[in-house]
GROMACS .gro file of C-alpha atoms in nm:
model
  114
    1MET     CA    1  -3.592   7.346  -6.445
    2LYS     CA    2  -3.400   7.155  -6.708
    3GLU     CA    3  -3.533   6.969  -7.010
    4THR     CA    4  -3.627   6.607  -6.938
    5VAL     CA    5  -3.724   6.356  -7.209
    6LYS     CA    6  -3.814   6.003  -7.101
    7ILE     CA    7  -3.872   5.746  -7.376
    8LYS     CA    8  -3.945   5.380  -7.308
    9LYS     CA    9  -4.023   5.115  -7.571
   10TRP     CA   10  -4.082   5.370  -7.850
   11GLN     CA   11  -4.317   5.579  -7.637
   12LEU     CA   12  -4.257   5.926  -7.499
   13ILE     CA   13  -4.348   5.870  -7.134
   14ARG     CA   14  -4.270   6.211  -6.984
   15TYR     CA   15  -4.151   6.548  -7.103
   16SER     CA   16  -4.076   6.861  -6.905
   17SER     CA   17  -3.900   7.180  -6.998
   18PRO     CA   18  -3.908   7.552  -6.930
   19LYS     CA   19  -3.924   7.611  -7.308
   20GLU     CA   20  -4.232   7.753  -7.478
   21VAL     CA   21  -4.151   7.606  -7.821
   22VAL     CA   22  -4.038   7.244  -7.826
   23ASP     CA   23  -3.896   7.068  -8.132
   24LEU     CA   24  -3.877   6.691  -8.084
   25THR     CA   25  -3.778   6.604  -8.442
   26GLY     CA   26  -3.447   6.461  -8.319
   27GLU     CA   27  -3.616   6.211  -8.085
   28ALA     CA   28  -3.721   5.855  -8.177
   29PHE     CA   29  -4.066   5.748  -8.059
   30VAL     CA   30  -4.393   5.637  -8.219
   31SER     CA   31  -4.642   5.751  -7.959
   32VAL     CA   32  -4.690   6.028  -7.708
   33GLY     CA   33  -4.780   5.843  -7.388
   34LYS     CA   34  -5.066   5.894  -7.148
   35ARG     CA   35  -5.027   6.230  -6.969
   36ALA     CA   36  -4.675   6.281  -7.113
   37PHE     CA   37  -4.724   6.659  -7.129
   38TRP     CA   38  -5.001   6.686  -6.870
   39LYS     CA   39  -5.032   7.039  -6.731
   40ARG     CA   40  -4.710   7.170  -6.887
   41GLY     CA   41  -4.783   7.534  -6.818
   42ARG     CA   42  -4.529   7.701  -7.049
   43LEU     CA   43  -4.569   7.483  -7.358
   44GLU     CA   44  -4.705   7.688  -7.650
   45GLU     CA   45  -4.589   7.502  -7.960
   46LEU     CA   46  -4.472   7.147  -8.023
   47ILE     CA   47  -4.321   6.976  -8.327
   48LEU     CA   48  -4.344   6.595  -8.325
   49PRO     CA   49  -4.085   6.377  -8.501
   50ASN     CA   50  -4.148   6.171  -8.813
   51GLY     CA   51  -4.283   5.831  -8.719
   52ALA     CA   52  -4.498   5.956  -8.429
   53SER     CA   53  -4.835   5.800  -8.510
   54ALA     CA   54  -5.032   5.804  -8.183
   55ILE     CA   55  -5.124   6.054  -7.917
   56LYS     CA   56  -5.248   5.868  -7.608
   57THR     CA   57  -5.515   5.950  -7.350
   58GLU     CA   58  -5.480   6.291  -7.186
   59ALA     CA   59  -5.133   6.338  -7.336
   60PHE     CA   60  -5.170   6.719  -7.346
   61ARG     CA   61  -5.463   6.766  -7.109
   62GLY     CA   62  -5.445   7.094  -6.925
   63CYS     CA   63  -5.167   7.250  -7.136
   64LYS     CA   64  -5.341   7.586  -7.112
   65ARG     CA   65  -5.090   7.779  -7.325
   66LEU     CA   66  -5.057   7.523  -7.606
   67LYS     CA   67  -5.145   7.698  -7.932
   68LYS     CA   68  -5.004   7.479  -8.209
   69LEU     CA   69  -4.904   7.118  -8.269
   70ALA     CA   70  -4.708   7.019  -8.579
   71LEU     CA   71  -4.770   6.655  -8.670
   72PRO     CA   72  -4.519   6.439  -8.856
   73THR     CA   73  -4.571   6.444  -9.231
   74ASP     CA   74  -4.475   6.082  -9.298
   75CYS     CA   75  -4.764   5.894  -9.134
   76ASN     CA   76  -5.124   5.910  -9.016
   77VAL     CA   77  -5.191   5.993  -8.652
   78GLY     CA   78  -5.454   5.865  -8.410
   79ILE     CA   79  -5.566   6.082  -8.120
   80ALA     CA   80  -5.702   5.913  -7.804
   81ALA     CA   81  -5.973   6.026  -7.562
   82GLY     CA   82  -5.915   6.354  -7.383
   83ALA     CA   83  -5.576   6.405  -7.549
   84PHE     CA   84  -5.612   6.784  -7.572
   85GLN     CA   85  -5.886   6.839  -7.317
   86ASN     CA   86  -5.886   7.193  -7.176
   87CYS     CA   87  -5.612   7.320  -7.407
   88ARG     CA   88  -5.807   7.643  -7.431
   89ARG     CA   89  -5.562   7.832  -7.655
   90LEU     CA   90  -5.512   7.554  -7.908
   91THR     CA   91  -5.578   7.700  -8.254
   92ALA     CA   92  -5.404   7.461  -8.494
   93ILE     CA   93  -5.297   7.103  -8.546
   94GLU     CA   94  -5.114   7.079  -8.876
   95PRO     CA   95  -5.155   6.902  -9.109
   96PHE     CA   96  -5.500   6.811  -8.973
   97ALA     CA   97  -5.568   6.585  -9.274
   98LEU     CA   98  -5.326   6.323  -9.133
   99ILE     CA   99  -5.547   6.254  -8.831
  100THR     CA  100  -5.717   5.917  -8.883
  101SER     CA  101  -5.905   5.876  -8.554
  102ILE     CA  102  -6.023   6.101  -8.273
  103GLY     CA  103  -6.126   5.964  -7.932
  104LYS     CA  104  -6.407   6.092  -7.711
  105TYR     CA  105  -6.355   6.437  -7.566
  106ALA     CA  106  -6.016   6.464  -7.740
  107PHE     CA  107  -6.074   6.835  -7.800
  108ALA     CA  108  -6.323   6.917  -7.520
  109GLY     CA  109  -6.269   7.272  -7.404
  110CYS     CA  110  -6.057   7.368  -7.708
  111GLN     CA  111  -6.265   7.675  -7.787
  112ARG     CA  112  -6.020   7.830  -8.035
  113LEU     CA  113  -5.947   7.523  -8.247
  114ARG     CA  114  -6.046   7.578  -8.609
   0.00000   0.00000   0.00000
């Protein structure tokens, strides 16, 4: 499987890769679209680019190995409903202080999140 990044109108629509650690700092988008990373089994760590200010509904739902998400440091970020639902290994979203809104069930099933 090769890396696939699909961006449309400043939104990351779909991402797939065999990589466990993904650095998207070189990409240009402002939101992670609905189900963009849905059930990406190998994803363990993700670094979002500066300017990314929204994580849409179920964007990371079911990413069972996801442990850490690094947010951009230049803006506040809103997280929609169910965005990280059932990401059971998620332990950190950094810096957490930049999150301005959290939708319903955004972290449901994230038992390890501090």
